[in-house]
Each structure stands twice: as structure tokens, then as C-alpha cells.
Short mmCIF file of C-alpha atoms and ligand atoms in Angstrom, two decimals:
data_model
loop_
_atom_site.label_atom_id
_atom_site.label_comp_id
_atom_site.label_asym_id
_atom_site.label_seq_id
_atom_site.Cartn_x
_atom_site.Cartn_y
_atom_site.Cartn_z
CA UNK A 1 -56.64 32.92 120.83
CA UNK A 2 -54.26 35.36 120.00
CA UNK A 3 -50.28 34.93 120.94
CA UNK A 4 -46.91 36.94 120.59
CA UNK A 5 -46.78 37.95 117.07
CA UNK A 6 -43.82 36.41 115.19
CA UNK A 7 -41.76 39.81 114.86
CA UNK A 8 -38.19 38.44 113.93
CA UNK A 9 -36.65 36.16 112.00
CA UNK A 10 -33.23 34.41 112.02
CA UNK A 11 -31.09 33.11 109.21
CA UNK A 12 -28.04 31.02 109.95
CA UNK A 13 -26.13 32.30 107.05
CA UNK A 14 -22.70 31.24 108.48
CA UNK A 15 -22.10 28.00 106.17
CA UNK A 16 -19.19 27.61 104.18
CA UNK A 17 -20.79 26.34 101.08
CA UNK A 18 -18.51 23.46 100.45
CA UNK A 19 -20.58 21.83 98.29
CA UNK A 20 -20.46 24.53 95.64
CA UNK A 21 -16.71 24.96 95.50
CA UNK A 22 -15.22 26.92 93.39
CA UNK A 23 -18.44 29.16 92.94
CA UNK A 24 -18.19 29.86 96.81
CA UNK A 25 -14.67 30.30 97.56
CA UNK A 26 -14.85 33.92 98.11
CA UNK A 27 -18.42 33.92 97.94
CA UNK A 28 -21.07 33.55 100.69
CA UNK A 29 -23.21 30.41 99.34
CA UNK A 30 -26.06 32.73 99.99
CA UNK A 31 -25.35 35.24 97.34
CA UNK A 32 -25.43 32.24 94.79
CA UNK A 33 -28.23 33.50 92.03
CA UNK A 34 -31.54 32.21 90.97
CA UNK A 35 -31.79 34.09 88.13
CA UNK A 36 -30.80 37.31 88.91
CA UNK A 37 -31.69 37.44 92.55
CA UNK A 38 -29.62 35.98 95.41
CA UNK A 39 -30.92 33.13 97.70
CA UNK A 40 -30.97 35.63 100.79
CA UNK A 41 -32.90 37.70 99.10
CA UNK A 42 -35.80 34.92 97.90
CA UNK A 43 -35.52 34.18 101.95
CA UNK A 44 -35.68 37.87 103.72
CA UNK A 45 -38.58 39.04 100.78
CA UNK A 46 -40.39 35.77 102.50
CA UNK A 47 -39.66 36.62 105.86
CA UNK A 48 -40.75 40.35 105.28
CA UNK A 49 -44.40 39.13 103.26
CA UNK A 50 -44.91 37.35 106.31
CA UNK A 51 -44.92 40.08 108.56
CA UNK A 52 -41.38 39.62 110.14
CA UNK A 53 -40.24 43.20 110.98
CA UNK A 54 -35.83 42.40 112.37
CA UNK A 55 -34.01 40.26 110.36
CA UNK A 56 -31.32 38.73 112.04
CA UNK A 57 -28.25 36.90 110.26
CA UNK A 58 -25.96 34.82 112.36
CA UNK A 59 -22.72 35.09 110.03
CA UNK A 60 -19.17 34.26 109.80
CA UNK A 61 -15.55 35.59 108.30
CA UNK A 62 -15.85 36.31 104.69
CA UNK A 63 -19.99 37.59 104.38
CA UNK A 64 -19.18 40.65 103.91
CA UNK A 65 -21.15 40.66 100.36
CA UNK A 66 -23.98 39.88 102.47
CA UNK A 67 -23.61 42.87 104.89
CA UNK A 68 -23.49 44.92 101.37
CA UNK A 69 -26.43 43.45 99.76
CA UNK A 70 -28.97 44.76 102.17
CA UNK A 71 -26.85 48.36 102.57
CA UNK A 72 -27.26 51.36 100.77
CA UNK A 73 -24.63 51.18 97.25
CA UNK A 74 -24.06 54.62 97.25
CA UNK A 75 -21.87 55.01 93.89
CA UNK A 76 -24.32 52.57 92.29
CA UNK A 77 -27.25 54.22 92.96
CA UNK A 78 -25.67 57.74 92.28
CA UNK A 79 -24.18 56.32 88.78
CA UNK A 80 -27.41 54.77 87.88
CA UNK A 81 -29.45 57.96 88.68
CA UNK A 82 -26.97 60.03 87.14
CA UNK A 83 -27.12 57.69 83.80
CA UNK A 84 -31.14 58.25 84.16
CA UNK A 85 -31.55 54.47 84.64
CA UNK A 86 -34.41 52.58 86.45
CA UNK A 87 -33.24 51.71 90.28
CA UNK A 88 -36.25 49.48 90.52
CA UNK A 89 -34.08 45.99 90.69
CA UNK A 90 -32.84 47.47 94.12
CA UNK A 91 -34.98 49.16 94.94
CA UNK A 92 -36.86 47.69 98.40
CA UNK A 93 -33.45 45.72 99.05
CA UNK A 94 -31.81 48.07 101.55
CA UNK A 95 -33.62 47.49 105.48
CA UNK A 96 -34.41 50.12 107.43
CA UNK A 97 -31.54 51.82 109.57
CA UNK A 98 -31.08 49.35 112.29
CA UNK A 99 -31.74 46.29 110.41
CA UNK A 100 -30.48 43.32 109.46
CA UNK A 101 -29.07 42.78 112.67
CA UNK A 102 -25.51 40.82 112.43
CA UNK A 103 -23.93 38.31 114.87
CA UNK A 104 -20.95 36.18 114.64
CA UNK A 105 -21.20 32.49 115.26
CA UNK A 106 -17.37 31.79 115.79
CA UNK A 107 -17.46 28.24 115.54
CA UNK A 108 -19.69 25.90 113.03
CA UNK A 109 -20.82 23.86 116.17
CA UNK A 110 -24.28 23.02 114.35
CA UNK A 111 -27.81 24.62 113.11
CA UNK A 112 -28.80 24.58 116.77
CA UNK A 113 -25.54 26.56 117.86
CA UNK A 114 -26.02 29.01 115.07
CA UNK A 115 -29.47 29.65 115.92
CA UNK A 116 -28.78 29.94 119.60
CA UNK A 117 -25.99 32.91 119.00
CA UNK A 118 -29.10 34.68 118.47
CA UNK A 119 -30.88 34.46 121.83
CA UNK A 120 -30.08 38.27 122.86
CA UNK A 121 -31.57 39.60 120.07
CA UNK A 122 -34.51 37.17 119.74
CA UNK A 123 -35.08 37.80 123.47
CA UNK A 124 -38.67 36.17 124.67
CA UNK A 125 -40.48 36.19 122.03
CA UNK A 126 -41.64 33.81 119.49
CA UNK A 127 -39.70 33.72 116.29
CA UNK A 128 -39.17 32.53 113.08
CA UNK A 129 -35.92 30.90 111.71
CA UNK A 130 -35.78 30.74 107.60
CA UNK A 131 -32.57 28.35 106.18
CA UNK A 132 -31.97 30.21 102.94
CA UNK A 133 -30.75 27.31 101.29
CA UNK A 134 -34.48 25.77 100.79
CA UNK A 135 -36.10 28.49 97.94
CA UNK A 136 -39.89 28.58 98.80
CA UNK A 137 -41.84 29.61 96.26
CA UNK A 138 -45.54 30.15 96.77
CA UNK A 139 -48.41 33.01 97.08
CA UNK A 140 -48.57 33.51 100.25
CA UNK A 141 -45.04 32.27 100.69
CA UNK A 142 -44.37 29.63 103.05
CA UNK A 143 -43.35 31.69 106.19
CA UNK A 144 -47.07 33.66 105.55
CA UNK A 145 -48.50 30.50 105.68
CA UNK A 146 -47.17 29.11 108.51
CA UNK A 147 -47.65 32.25 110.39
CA UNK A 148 -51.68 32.43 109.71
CA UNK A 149 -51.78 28.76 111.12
CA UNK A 150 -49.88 30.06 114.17
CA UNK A 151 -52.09 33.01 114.85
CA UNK A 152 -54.90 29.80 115.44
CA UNK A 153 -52.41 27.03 116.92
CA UNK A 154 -49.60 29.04 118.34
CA UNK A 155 -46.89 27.25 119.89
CA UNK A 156 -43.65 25.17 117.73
CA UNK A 157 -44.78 24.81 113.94
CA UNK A 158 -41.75 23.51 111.66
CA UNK A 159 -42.36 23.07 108.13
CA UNK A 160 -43.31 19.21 106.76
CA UNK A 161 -42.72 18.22 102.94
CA UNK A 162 -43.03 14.69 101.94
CA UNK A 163 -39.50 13.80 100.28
CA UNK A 164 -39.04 10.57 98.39
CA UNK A 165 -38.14 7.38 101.30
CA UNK A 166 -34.35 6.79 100.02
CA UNK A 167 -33.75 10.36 100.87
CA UNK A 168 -35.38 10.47 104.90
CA UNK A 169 -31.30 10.40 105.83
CA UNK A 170 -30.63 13.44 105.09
CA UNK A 171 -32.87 15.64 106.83
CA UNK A 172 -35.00 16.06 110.41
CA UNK A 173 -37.66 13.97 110.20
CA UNK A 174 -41.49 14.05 111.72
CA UNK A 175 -43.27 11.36 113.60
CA UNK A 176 -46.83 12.51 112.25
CA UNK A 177 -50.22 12.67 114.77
CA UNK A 178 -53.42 13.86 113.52
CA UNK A 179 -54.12 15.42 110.71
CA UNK A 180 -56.10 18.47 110.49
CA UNK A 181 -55.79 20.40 106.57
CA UNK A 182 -52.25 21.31 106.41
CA UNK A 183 -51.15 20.73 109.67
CA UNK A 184 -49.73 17.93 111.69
CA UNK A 185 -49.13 17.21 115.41
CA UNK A 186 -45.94 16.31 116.15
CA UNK A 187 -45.31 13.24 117.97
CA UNK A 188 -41.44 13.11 117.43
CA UNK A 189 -39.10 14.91 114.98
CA UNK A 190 -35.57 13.14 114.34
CA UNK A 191 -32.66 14.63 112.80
CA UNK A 192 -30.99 12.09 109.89
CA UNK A 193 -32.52 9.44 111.39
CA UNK A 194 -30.19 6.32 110.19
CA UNK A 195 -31.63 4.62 106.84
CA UNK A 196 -34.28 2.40 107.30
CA UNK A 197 -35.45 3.41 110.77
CA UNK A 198 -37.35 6.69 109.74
CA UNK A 199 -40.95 6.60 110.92
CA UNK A 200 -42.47 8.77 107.74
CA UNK A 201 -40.87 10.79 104.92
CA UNK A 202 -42.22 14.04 106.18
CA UNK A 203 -39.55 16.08 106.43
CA UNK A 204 -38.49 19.99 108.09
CA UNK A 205 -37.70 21.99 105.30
CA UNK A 206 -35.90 24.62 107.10
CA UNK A 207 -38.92 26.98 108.03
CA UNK A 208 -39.65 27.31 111.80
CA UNK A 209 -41.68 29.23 114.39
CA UNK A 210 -40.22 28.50 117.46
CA UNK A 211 -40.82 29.98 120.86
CA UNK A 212 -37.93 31.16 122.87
CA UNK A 213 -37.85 28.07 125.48
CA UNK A 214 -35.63 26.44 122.62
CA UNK A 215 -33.14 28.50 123.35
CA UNK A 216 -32.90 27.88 127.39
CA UNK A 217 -32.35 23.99 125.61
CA UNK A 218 -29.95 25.09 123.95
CA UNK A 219 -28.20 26.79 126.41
CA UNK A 220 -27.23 23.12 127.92
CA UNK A 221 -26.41 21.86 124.22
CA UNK A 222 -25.51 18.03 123.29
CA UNK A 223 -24.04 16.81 120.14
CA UNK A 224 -26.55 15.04 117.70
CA UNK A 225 -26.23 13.42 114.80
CA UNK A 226 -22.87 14.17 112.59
CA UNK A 227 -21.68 15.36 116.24
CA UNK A 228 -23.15 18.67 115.46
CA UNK A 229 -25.85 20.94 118.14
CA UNK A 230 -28.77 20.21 116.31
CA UNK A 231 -32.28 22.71 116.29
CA UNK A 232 -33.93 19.07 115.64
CA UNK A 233 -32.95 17.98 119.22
CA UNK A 234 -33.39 20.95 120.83
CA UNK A 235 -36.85 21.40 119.50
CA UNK A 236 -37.83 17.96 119.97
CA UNK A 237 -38.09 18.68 123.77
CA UNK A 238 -40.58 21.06 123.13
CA UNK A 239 -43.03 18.05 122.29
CA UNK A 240 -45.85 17.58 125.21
CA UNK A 241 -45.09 20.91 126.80
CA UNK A 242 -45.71 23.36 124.38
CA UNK A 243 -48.28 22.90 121.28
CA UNK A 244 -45.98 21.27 118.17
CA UNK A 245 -47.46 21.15 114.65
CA UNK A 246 -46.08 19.93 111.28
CA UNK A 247 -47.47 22.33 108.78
CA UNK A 248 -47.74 21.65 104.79
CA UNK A 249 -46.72 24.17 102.62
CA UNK A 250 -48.89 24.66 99.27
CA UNK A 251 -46.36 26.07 96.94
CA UNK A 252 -42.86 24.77 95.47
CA UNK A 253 -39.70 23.97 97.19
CA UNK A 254 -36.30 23.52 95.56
CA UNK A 255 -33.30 22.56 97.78
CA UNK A 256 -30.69 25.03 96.62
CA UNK A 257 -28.12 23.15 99.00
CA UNK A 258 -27.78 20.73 95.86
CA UNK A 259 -26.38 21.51 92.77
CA UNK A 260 -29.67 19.86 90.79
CA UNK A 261 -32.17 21.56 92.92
CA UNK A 262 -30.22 24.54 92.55
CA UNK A 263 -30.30 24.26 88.43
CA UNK A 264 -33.73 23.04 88.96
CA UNK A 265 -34.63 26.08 90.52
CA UNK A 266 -33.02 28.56 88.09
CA UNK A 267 -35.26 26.87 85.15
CA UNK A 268 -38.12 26.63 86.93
CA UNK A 269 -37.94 30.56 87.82
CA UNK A 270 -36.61 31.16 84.53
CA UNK A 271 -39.56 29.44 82.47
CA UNK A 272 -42.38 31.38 84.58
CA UNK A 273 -40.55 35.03 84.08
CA UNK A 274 -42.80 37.07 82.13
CA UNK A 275 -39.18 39.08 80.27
CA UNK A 276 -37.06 35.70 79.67
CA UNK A 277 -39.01 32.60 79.96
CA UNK A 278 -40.25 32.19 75.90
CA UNK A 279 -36.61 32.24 75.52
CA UNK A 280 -35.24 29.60 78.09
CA UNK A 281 -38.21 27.61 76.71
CA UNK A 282 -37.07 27.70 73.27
CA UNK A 283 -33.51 27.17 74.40
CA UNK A 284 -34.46 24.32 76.73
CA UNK A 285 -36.63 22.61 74.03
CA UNK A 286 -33.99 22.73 71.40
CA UNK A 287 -31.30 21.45 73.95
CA UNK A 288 -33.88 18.26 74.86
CA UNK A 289 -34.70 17.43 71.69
C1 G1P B 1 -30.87 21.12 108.22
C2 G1P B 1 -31.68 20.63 109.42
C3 G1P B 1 -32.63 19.52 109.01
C4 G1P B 1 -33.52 20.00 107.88
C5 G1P B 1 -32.65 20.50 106.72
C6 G1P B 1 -33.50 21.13 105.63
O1 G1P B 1 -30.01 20.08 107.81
O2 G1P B 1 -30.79 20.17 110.42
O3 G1P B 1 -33.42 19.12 110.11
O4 G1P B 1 -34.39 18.95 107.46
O5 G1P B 1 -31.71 21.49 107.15
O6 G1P B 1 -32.74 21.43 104.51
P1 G1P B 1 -28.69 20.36 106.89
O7 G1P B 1 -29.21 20.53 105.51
O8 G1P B 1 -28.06 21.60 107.43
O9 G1P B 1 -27.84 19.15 107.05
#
């Protein structure tokens, strides 16, 4: 079969980052580094490998660093040249006239809100929506992945990671079918379902291909869980009308939301880079013991 090819991606990118206070007082969260590259960056590269060709970032007050990221940096570029320096680190960053494409979400109403401010530019056609926050890290990445299985599936595929039981709280949680390699119908998926009533510990790790019926759901939004318009609910009515798979990434994921995961992550990077990783090693070994 062949369907809509998954041409755009969305990134709610409007969070205020409360969680890494001070660090992201007058910072977008985003621009927070793993190693030396930001976590939007980790997220549009993955977007981009899979064949994503408009990135669209539904922000808020104070992203401007954002906006600059993916711009030309005129006086940086011209000092660097002029210096004779290498403009390889930036190179590739800066989107082609046009694109990223930036909307305003006004109010933090939710992840199902945030993605919904996008429906005129997503128009009616499938999509993909990345949550930078979750650093994917995998060859293919995870969005390539997911988007092979939906050239043969087609229909809602959300990402599904096994997390540890205690933790099923915190995140939207699948009610699994049949299993068939890496993916996984979708009988149910349940945002922060209350502990001790989740049906599995496969989780949504913020990766999605959605098709644009979500977003006539979520035109008529209702609050979910933490009284927020949740994607999870939205999405969930999806289930028995459209086809809905799980799918299993094969790769790494660290949950840069949390300050461990995010430390986690900048070792883990660190240790497997070619120019710096014998020394973190050394360091890291000394510092254990
Ligand atoms: C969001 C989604 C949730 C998903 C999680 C992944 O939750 O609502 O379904 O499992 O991201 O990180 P949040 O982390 O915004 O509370």
C-alpha cells in the first residue's frame, strides 16, 4: 500500500522548563546541551533523516534563541571565515528559506493544545510530532524507523518503550494487542494512568505519526489528566477507526525532561565521541573509583 508521505513534523517547544530552573530562566529548555549540541537540534537532525521536509515549532514568549539557532549568524559566520576557521559545527543547521515554520501557542493548555495550534500548517496530511525532550539515539533514528513501518501499516503509530512499573504514572500508557516484530496494535493508550491501574509498562515516548483527524478531536478539546488537553486523549479516539500501532524503537532513549536522564545522556554521548570520550572515560573512572 502506499499512503501520504509523512512531510512535516511538529515540535511543541513552548514549555517553560521549570524543572531545570535556574539553567532555563532565560533559556528555552530546548537549547539545554548534550554535549555541545542542543536538544532541538538532536530532534530536527531526526526529523530531517527521516525524510520530514517543514519543521514546525509551536513556541512561546522568550524562544527567541530558538528562532536564532536555525537562522543564518551572519557576524559569526563572517568572523569565523574571516579568522580562516572551520564552519563545519554549523554548518547544515540553518533550514531552507521558509522553514522552520513558527506559531505561538498563547496559553500552556496541554501537549494536545500545543499540537493543535498547528492544524493550518499541518493541513490534511499525515504528520509527525517529535517532543524534544526524549533524545533518541539510534541508526536509523527513531522517527526513520517509525516512518518505514508506516509506509507498510499507515495509519496512527506512537512510539512504545517498556519503562520500569513504579514509573507507568508518569507517562501515556499502551494497552498492547498483537505483536508483530516491533510493532504493536493498540487497544487503548492512557495518559498517567493513576498508580496501580496501568494495564502494561509500555509507554509513548514522545514520537508520533498521526493523521490529521486528531486534530478535528481536538478542535472539541476536554481536559485530561493534570486538567491539561492531552494528545493521549485525543489520539485515543483514533482506535477502531483508523489503523493504531505501538512501534519499538531499536536504539537508546534518555529522558532529557529529568535532570539524571539528562546527565545520563551527556555521558553516554560523551563516552562514544570519537574527539573526547578516552578523556570522560578516564575522568569518569577516576571519579568512581
Ligand atoms: C508527555 C505525553 C505523554 C508521554 C510523555 C513522554 O507527557 O503527554 O503521553 O508519555 O510526554 O515523555 P509530559 O512529559 O509532557 O508530562
Amino acid at each position: 500500500m502506499t499512503f501520504k508521505r509523512v512531510r512535516k513534523a511538529v515540535f511543541p517547544v513552548a514549555g517553560l522548563g521549570t524543572r531545570f530552573l535556574p539553567a532555563t530562566k532565560s533559556m528555552p529548555k530546548e537549547m539545554l546541551t548534550v554535549v555541545d549540541k542542543p536538544l532541538i537540534q538532536y530532534a530536527v537532525e531526526e526529523a530531517l533523516e527521516a525524510g520530514v521536509e517543514q519543521i514546525i515549532f509551536v513556541t512561546g514568549r522568550g524562544k527567541g534563541a530558538l528562532e536564532d539557532h536555525f537562522d543564518v549568524s551572519y557576524e559569526l559566520e563572517d568572523t569565523m571565515r574571516g579568522r580562516g576557521k572551520s564552519l563545519a559545527a554549523i554548518e547544515g543547521i540553518r533550514q531552507k528559506p521558509g522553514s522552520p515554520v513558527y506559531i505561538r501557542q498563547q496559553e500552556p493548555l496541554g501537549l494536545g493544545h500545543a499540537v493543535w495550534c498547528a492544524r493550518e500548517i499541518v493541513g490534511d496530511e499525515p504528520f509527525a510530532v517529535l517532543l524534544p525532550d526524549e533524545l533518541m539515539v539510534g541508526a536509523p533514528g527513531f522517527l526513520a524507523q517509525m516512518v518505514k513501518a508506516y509506509e507498510r501499516v499507515g495509519g496512527n503509530l506512537i512510539g512504545a518503550l517498556e519503562v520500569p512499573p513504579e514509573d507507568t504514572d508518569k507517562y501515556g500508557i499502551i494497552t498492547p494487542g498483537g505483536i508483530d516484530g516491533p510493532l504493536t496494535e493498540v487497544l487503548e493508550v492512557i495518559e498517567k494512568p493513576a498508580k496501580g491501574t496501568a494495564k502494561s509498562n509500555l509507554m509513548t515516548p514522545g514520537r508520533y505519526i498521526l493523521q490529521p483527524e486528531v486534530m478535528r478531536i481536538l478542535d472539541n478539546p476536554v481536559k485530561g489528566a493534570g486538567g491539561e488537553i492531552q494528545l493521549t486523549d485525543a489520539m485515543a479516539q483514533l482506535i477502531g477507526k483508523q489503523p493504531f500501532h505501538g512501534y519499538t524503537f531499536s536504539g537508546d532513549r534518555y529522558d532529557c525532561g529529568d535532570k539524571a536522564g539528562f546527565i545520563q545522556a551527556n555521558l553516554a554521548l560523551a563516552l562514544a565521541r570519537p574527539d573526547i570520550g578516552p578523556a570522560v572515560r578516564g575522568f569518569a573512572e577516576r571519579l568512581l573509583g
